[in-house]
Amino acid sequence: MTDPRPLRADARRNRDAIIAAAREAFDRGDAELRFDDFAALAGVGVGTLYRHFPTREALAEAVYHDEVVALGELARRLLAEQPPREALAAFLHGFVAWLAEREGLALALTGFIRGRPEVQVAGGRALAEAVVELVDAARAEGATGLTVGAVMMALHGIGSTYGAPGWRDDADALVGLVVAGSLSGRS
């Protein structure tokens, strides 16, 4: 749970340093470090770690939240830079690339949020907001058969098969189907 009060600049820097250190450790496959070790990796004291994140799960949730926010920002940036259908395709391919490039991180976060439906729902909502913008723009351009639900199902499907043999090829094929479907609908 986040505190509604804004953090002082130094507290924000410490919190960000802890999250960055955890992200790097998770990505290296060091998710099972002693919790106190995250403080040393971030260059802060143990008290600072516990003040911001009382548990490993709270820290993993913060990393997960930041990653979902970054994916939403990617979607919005692509939409600002490209035509809607191209932005949608780039976002979907970017999601697959994100998973592939962050193997340790994705596996660690999946392990931490499994069994925490409230965290998954919040992440899904945040990601869906960005997908709504992409889909609405693509639909305005004529992709009438495209729905937010279909795109979210594709993202969840890709996420749930991550790490299985051939997952990347299958994910790219699914993205191709979604993109082709968006191109077929014209008003």
mmCIF file of N, CA, C and O in Angstrom, residues 80-132:
data_model
loop_
_atom_site.group_PDB
_atom_site.id
_atom_site.type_symbol
_atom_site.label_atom_id
_atom_site.label_comp_id
_atom_site.label_asym_id
_atom_site.label_seq_id
_atom_site.Cartn_x
_atom_site.Cartn_y
_atom_site.Cartn_z
ATOM 1 N N ALA A 80 2.072 8.736 -29.780
ATOM 2 C CA ALA A 80 2.399 10.127 -30.109
ATOM 3 C C ALA A 80 3.344 10.218 -31.305
ATOM 4 O O ALA A 80 3.351 11.223 -32.016
ATOM 5 N N GLU A 81 4.112 9.164 -31.549
ATOM 6 C CA GLU A 81 5.144 9.201 -32.585
ATOM 7 C C GLU A 81 4.743 8.528 -33.893
ATOM 8 O O GLU A 81 5.376 8.769 -34.925
ATOM 9 N N GLN A 82 3.731 7.652 -33.856
ATOM 10 C CA GLN A 82 3.407 6.838 -35.033
ATOM 11 C C GLN A 82 1.905 6.834 -35.293
ATOM 12 O O GLN A 82 1.126 7.101 -34.388
ATOM 13 N N PRO A 83 1.525 6.457 -36.511
ATOM 14 C CA PRO A 83 0.097 6.251 -36.766
ATOM 15 C C PRO A 83 -0.425 5.143 -35.835
ATOM 16 O O PRO A 83 0.331 4.246 -35.436
ATOM 17 N N PRO A 84 -1.708 5.199 -35.488
ATOM 18 C CA PRO A 84 -2.256 4.288 -34.474
ATOM 19 C C PRO A 84 -1.993 2.797 -34.694
ATOM 20 O O PRO A 84 -1.595 2.105 -33.763
ATOM 21 N N ARG A 85 -2.198 2.301 -35.880
ATOM 22 C CA ARG A 85 -1.993 0.862 -36.102
ATOM 23 C C ARG A 85 -0.519 0.483 -35.975
ATOM 24 O O ARG A 85 -0.190 -0.566 -35.444
ATOM 25 N N GLU A 86 0.340 1.348 -36.455
ATOM 26 C CA GLU A 86 1.780 1.095 -36.303
ATOM 27 C C GLU A 86 2.169 1.163 -34.835
ATOM 28 O O GLU A 86 2.997 0.379 -34.369
ATOM 29 N N ALA A 87 1.587 2.092 -34.111
ATOM 30 C CA ALA A 87 1.868 2.206 -32.675
ATOM 31 C C ALA A 87 1.408 0.951 -31.941
ATOM 32 O O ALA A 87 2.115 0.442 -31.066
ATOM 33 N N LEU A 88 0.230 0.443 -32.302
ATOM 34 C CA LEU A 88 -0.276 -0.781 -31.687
ATOM 35 C C LEU A 88 0.663 -1.950 -31.965
ATOM 36 O O LEU A 88 1.042 -2.690 -31.051
ATOM 37 N N ALA A 89 1.057 -2.107 -33.223
ATOM 38 C CA ALA A 89 1.973 -3.196 -33.577
ATOM 39 C C ALA A 89 3.304 -3.049 -32.839
ATOM 40 O O ALA A 89 3.834 -4.022 -32.287
ATOM 41 N N ALA A 90 3.831 -1.834 -32.805
ATOM 42 C CA ALA A 90 5.107 -1.600 -32.114
ATOM 43 C C ALA A 90 4.975 -1.887 -30.620
ATOM 44 O O ALA A 90 5.887 -2.439 -29.998
ATOM 45 N N PHE A 91 3.846 -1.516 -30.034
ATOM 46 C CA PHE A 91 3.637 -1.778 -28.610
ATOM 47 C C PHE A 91 3.585 -3.274 -28.334
ATOM 48 O O PHE A 91 4.211 -3.759 -27.395
ATOM 49 N N LEU A 92 2.822 -4.005 -29.124
ATOM 50 C CA LEU A 92 2.714 -5.449 -28.906
ATOM 51 C C LEU A 92 4.067 -6.136 -29.085
ATOM 52 O O LEU A 92 4.449 -6.987 -28.266
ATOM 53 N N HIS A 93 4.786 -5.770 -30.131
ATOM 54 C CA HIS A 93 6.133 -6.327 -30.319
ATOM 55 C C HIS A 93 7.052 -5.878 -29.183
ATOM 56 O O HIS A 93 7.904 -6.646 -28.727
ATOM 57 N N GLY A 94 6.868 -4.645 -28.722
ATOM 58 C CA GLY A 94 7.657 -4.141 -27.595
ATOM 59 C C GLY A 94 7.385 -4.912 -26.315
ATOM 60 O O GLY A 94 8.302 -5.149 -25.519
ATOM 61 N N PHE A 95 6.142 -5.304 -26.101
ATOM 62 C CA PHE A 95 5.793 -6.102 -24.929
ATOM 63 C C PHE A 95 6.510 -7.448 -24.962
ATOM 64 O O PHE A 95 7.085 -7.891 -23.961
ATOM 65 N N VAL A 96 6.503 -8.080 -26.128
ATOM 66 C CA VAL A 96 7.193 -9.370 -26.278
ATOM 67 C C VAL A 96 8.691 -9.187 -26.047
ATOM 68 O O VAL A 96 9.323 -9.963 -25.334
ATOM 69 N N ALA A 97 9.257 -8.133 -26.623
ATOM 70 C CA ALA A 97 10.686 -7.859 -26.437
ATOM 71 C C ALA A 97 10.999 -7.566 -24.975
ATOM 72 O O ALA A 97 12.033 -8.014 -24.454
ATOM 73 N N TRP A 98 10.112 -6.834 -24.298
ATOM 74 C CA TRP A 98 10.304 -6.537 -22.881
ATOM 75 C C TRP A 98 10.431 -7.833 -22.083
ATOM 76 O O TRP A 98 11.335 -7.987 -21.261
ATOM 77 N N LEU A 99 9.521 -8.772 -22.331
ATOM 78 C CA LEU A 99 9.586 -10.051 -21.627
ATOM 79 C C LEU A 99 10.879 -10.789 -21.937
ATOM 80 O O LEU A 99 11.533 -11.325 -21.043
ATOM 81 N N ALA A 100 11.246 -10.812 -23.216
ATOM 82 C CA ALA A 100 12.445 -11.547 -23.626
ATOM 83 C C ALA A 100 13.720 -10.937 -23.043
ATOM 84 O O ALA A 100 14.638 -11.661 -22.659
ATOM 85 N N GLU A 101 13.767 -9.610 -22.967
ATOM 86 C CA GLU A 101 14.963 -8.929 -22.475
ATOM 87 C C GLU A 101 15.077 -8.966 -20.960
ATOM 88 O O GLU A 101 16.150 -8.736 -20.418
ATOM 89 N N ARG A 102 13.993 -9.209 -20.279
ATOM 90 C CA ARG A 102 13.982 -9.175 -18.819
ATOM 91 C C ARG A 102 13.567 -10.521 -18.243
ATOM 92 O O ARG A 102 12.701 -10.606 -17.385
ATOM 93 N N GLU A 103 14.228 -11.560 -18.705
ATOM 94 C CA GLU A 103 13.841 -12.916 -18.318
ATOM 95 C C GLU A 103 13.820 -13.102 -16.814
ATOM 96 O O GLU A 103 12.836 -13.555 -16.242
ATOM 97 N N GLY A 104 14.901 -12.760 -16.145
ATOM 98 C CA GLY A 104 14.956 -12.939 -14.702
ATOM 99 C C GLY A 104 13.923 -12.091 -13.984
ATOM 100 O O GLY A 104 13.268 -12.549 -13.047
ATOM 101 N N LEU A 105 13.783 -10.854 -14.430
ATOM 102 C CA LEU A 105 12.821 -9.949 -13.820
ATOM 103 C C LEU A 105 11.401 -10.475 -13.990
ATOM 104 O O LEU A 105 10.621 -10.517 -13.038
ATOM 105 N N ALA A 106 11.058 -10.875 -15.207
ATOM 106 C CA ALA A 106 9.711 -11.374 -15.469
ATOM 107 C C ALA A 106 9.411 -12.611 -14.619
ATOM 108 O O ALA A 106 8.334 -12.723 -14.034
ATOM 109 N N LEU A 107 10.366 -13.525 -14.526
ATOM 110 C CA LEU A 107 10.149 -14.730 -13.716
ATOM 111 C C LEU A 107 10.017 -14.394 -12.237
ATOM 112 O O LEU A 107 9.157 -14.930 -11.540
ATOM 113 N N ALA A 108 10.862 -13.501 -11.755
ATOM 114 C CA ALA A 108 10.800 -13.114 -10.339
ATOM 115 C C ALA A 108 9.470 -12.441 -10.023
ATOM 116 O O ALA A 108 8.818 -12.772 -9.022
ATOM 117 N N LEU A 109 9.061 -11.503 -10.869
ATOM 118 C CA LEU A 109 7.818 -10.788 -10.595
ATOM 119 C C LEU A 109 6.616 -11.704 -10.688
ATOM 120 O O LEU A 109 5.683 -11.599 -9.891
ATOM 121 N N THR A 110 6.648 -12.623 -11.645
ATOM 122 C CA THR A 110 5.560 -13.590 -11.753
ATOM 123 C C THR A 110 5.457 -14.404 -10.477
ATOM 124 O O THR A 110 4.368 -14.624 -9.948
ATOM 125 N N GLY A 111 6.604 -14.821 -9.949
ATOM 126 C CA GLY A 111 6.605 -15.586 -8.700
ATOM 127 C C GLY A 111 6.077 -14.788 -7.522
ATOM 128 O O GLY A 111 5.341 -15.313 -6.684
ATOM 129 N N PHE A 112 6.428 -13.509 -7.460
ATOM 130 C CA PHE A 112 5.998 -12.683 -6.337
ATOM 131 C C PHE A 112 4.519 -12.327 -6.403
ATOM 132 O O PHE A 112 3.859 -12.233 -5.373
ATOM 133 N N ILE A 113 3.994 -12.073 -7.601
ATOM 134 C CA ILE A 113 2.598 -11.634 -7.671
ATOM 135 C C ILE A 113 1.614 -12.789 -7.821
ATOM 136 O O ILE A 113 0.413 -12.584 -7.682
ATOM 137 N N ARG A 114 2.125 -13.994 -8.097
ATOM 138 C CA ARG A 114 1.240 -15.151 -8.182
ATOM 139 C C ARG A 114 0.536 -15.297 -6.836
ATOM 140 O O ARG A 114 1.146 -15.220 -5.783
ATOM 141 N N GLY A 115 -0.741 -15.461 -6.868
ATOM 142 C CA GLY A 115 -1.498 -15.579 -5.629
ATOM 143 C C GLY A 115 -1.838 -14.236 -5.000
ATOM 144 O O GLY A 115 -2.336 -14.187 -3.888
ATOM 145 N N ARG A 116 -1.540 -13.152 -5.700
ATOM 146 C CA ARG A 116 -1.877 -11.808 -5.202
ATOM 147 C C ARG A 116 -2.779 -11.150 -6.247
ATOM 148 O O ARG A 116 -2.359 -10.268 -6.989
ATOM 149 N N PRO A 117 -4.018 -11.579 -6.335
ATOM 150 C CA PRO A 117 -4.901 -11.086 -7.391
ATOM 151 C C PRO A 117 -5.080 -9.572 -7.371
ATOM 152 O O PRO A 117 -5.238 -8.949 -8.414
ATOM 153 N N GLU A 118 -5.041 -8.955 -6.177
ATOM 154 C CA GLU A 118 -5.223 -7.503 -6.118
ATOM 155 C C GLU A 118 -4.085 -6.776 -6.834
ATOM 156 O O GLU A 118 -4.306 -5.744 -7.475
ATOM 157 N N VAL A 119 -2.883 -7.319 -6.777
ATOM 158 C CA VAL A 119 -1.738 -6.720 -7.466
ATOM 159 C C VAL A 119 -1.881 -6.934 -8.971
ATOM 160 O O VAL A 119 -1.670 -6.020 -9.763
ATOM 161 N N GLN A 120 -2.280 -8.134 -9.354
ATOM 162 C CA GLN A 120 -2.468 -8.432 -10.771
ATOM 163 C C GLN A 120 -3.580 -7.582 -11.375
ATOM 164 O O GLN A 120 -3.435 -7.063 -12.484
ATOM 165 N N VAL A 121 -4.668 -7.424 -10.643
ATOM 166 C CA VAL A 121 -5.790 -6.618 -11.140
ATOM 167 C C VAL A 121 -5.370 -5.161 -11.315
ATOM 168 O O VAL A 121 -5.663 -4.533 -12.328
ATOM 169 N N ALA A 122 -4.662 -4.621 -10.337
ATOM 170 C CA ALA A 122 -4.204 -3.230 -10.433
ATOM 171 C C ALA A 122 -3.260 -3.054 -11.616
ATOM 172 O O ALA A 122 -3.363 -2.078 -12.368
ATOM 173 N N GLY A 123 -2.351 -4.001 -11.813
ATOM 174 C CA GLY A 123 -1.444 -3.935 -12.962
ATOM 175 C C GLY A 123 -2.197 -4.045 -14.272
ATOM 176 O O GLY A 123 -1.923 -3.318 -15.232
ATOM 177 N N GLY A 124 -3.157 -4.955 -14.316
ATOM 178 C CA GLY A 124 -3.969 -5.114 -15.526
ATOM 179 C C GLY A 124 -4.751 -3.863 -15.864
ATOM 180 O O GLY A 124 -4.853 -3.465 -17.022
ATOM 181 N N ARG A 125 -5.289 -3.211 -14.820
ATOM 182 C CA ARG A 125 -6.034 -1.962 -15.036
ATOM 183 C C ARG A 125 -5.132 -0.876 -15.608
ATOM 184 O O ARG A 125 -5.510 -0.164 -16.534
ATOM 185 N N ALA A 126 -3.948 -0.741 -15.039
ATOM 186 C CA ALA A 126 -3.017 0.287 -15.508
ATOM 187 C C ALA A 126 -2.602 0.020 -16.947
ATOM 188 O O ALA A 126 -2.531 0.950 -17.767
ATOM 189 N N LEU A 127 -2.348 -1.222 -17.276
ATOM 190 C CA LEU A 127 -1.969 -1.559 -18.639
ATOM 191 C C LEU A 127 -3.150 -1.367 -19.591
ATOM 192 O O LEU A 127 -2.991 -0.853 -20.707
ATOM 193 N N ALA A 128 -4.348 -1.716 -19.129
ATOM 194 C CA ALA A 128 -5.538 -1.562 -19.970
ATOM 195 C C ALA A 128 -5.795 -0.106 -20.330
ATOM 196 O O ALA A 128 -6.266 0.186 -21.436
ATOM 197 N N GLU A 129 -5.489 0.812 -19.424
ATOM 198 C CA GLU A 129 -5.667 2.238 -19.736
ATOM 199 C C GLU A 129 -4.863 2.636 -20.970
ATOM 200 O O GLU A 129 -5.354 3.363 -21.837
ATOM 201 N N ALA A 130 -3.630 2.164 -21.044
ATOM 202 C CA ALA A 130 -2.792 2.477 -22.198
ATOM 203 C C ALA A 130 -3.307 1.763 -23.450
ATOM 204 O O ALA A 130 -3.322 2.333 -24.544
ATOM 205 N N VAL A 131 -3.759 0.529 -23.286
ATOM 206 C CA VAL A 131 -4.278 -0.229 -24.424
ATOM 207 C C VAL A 131 -5.547 0.422 -24.960
ATOM 208 O O VAL A 131 -5.762 0.477 -26.179
ATOM 209 N N VAL A 132 -6.394 0.959 -24.078
ATOM 210 C CA VAL A 132 -7.611 1.655 -24.516
ATOM 211 C C VAL A 132 -7.248 2.796 -25.452
ATOM 212 O O VAL A 132 -7.868 2.975 -26.511
#
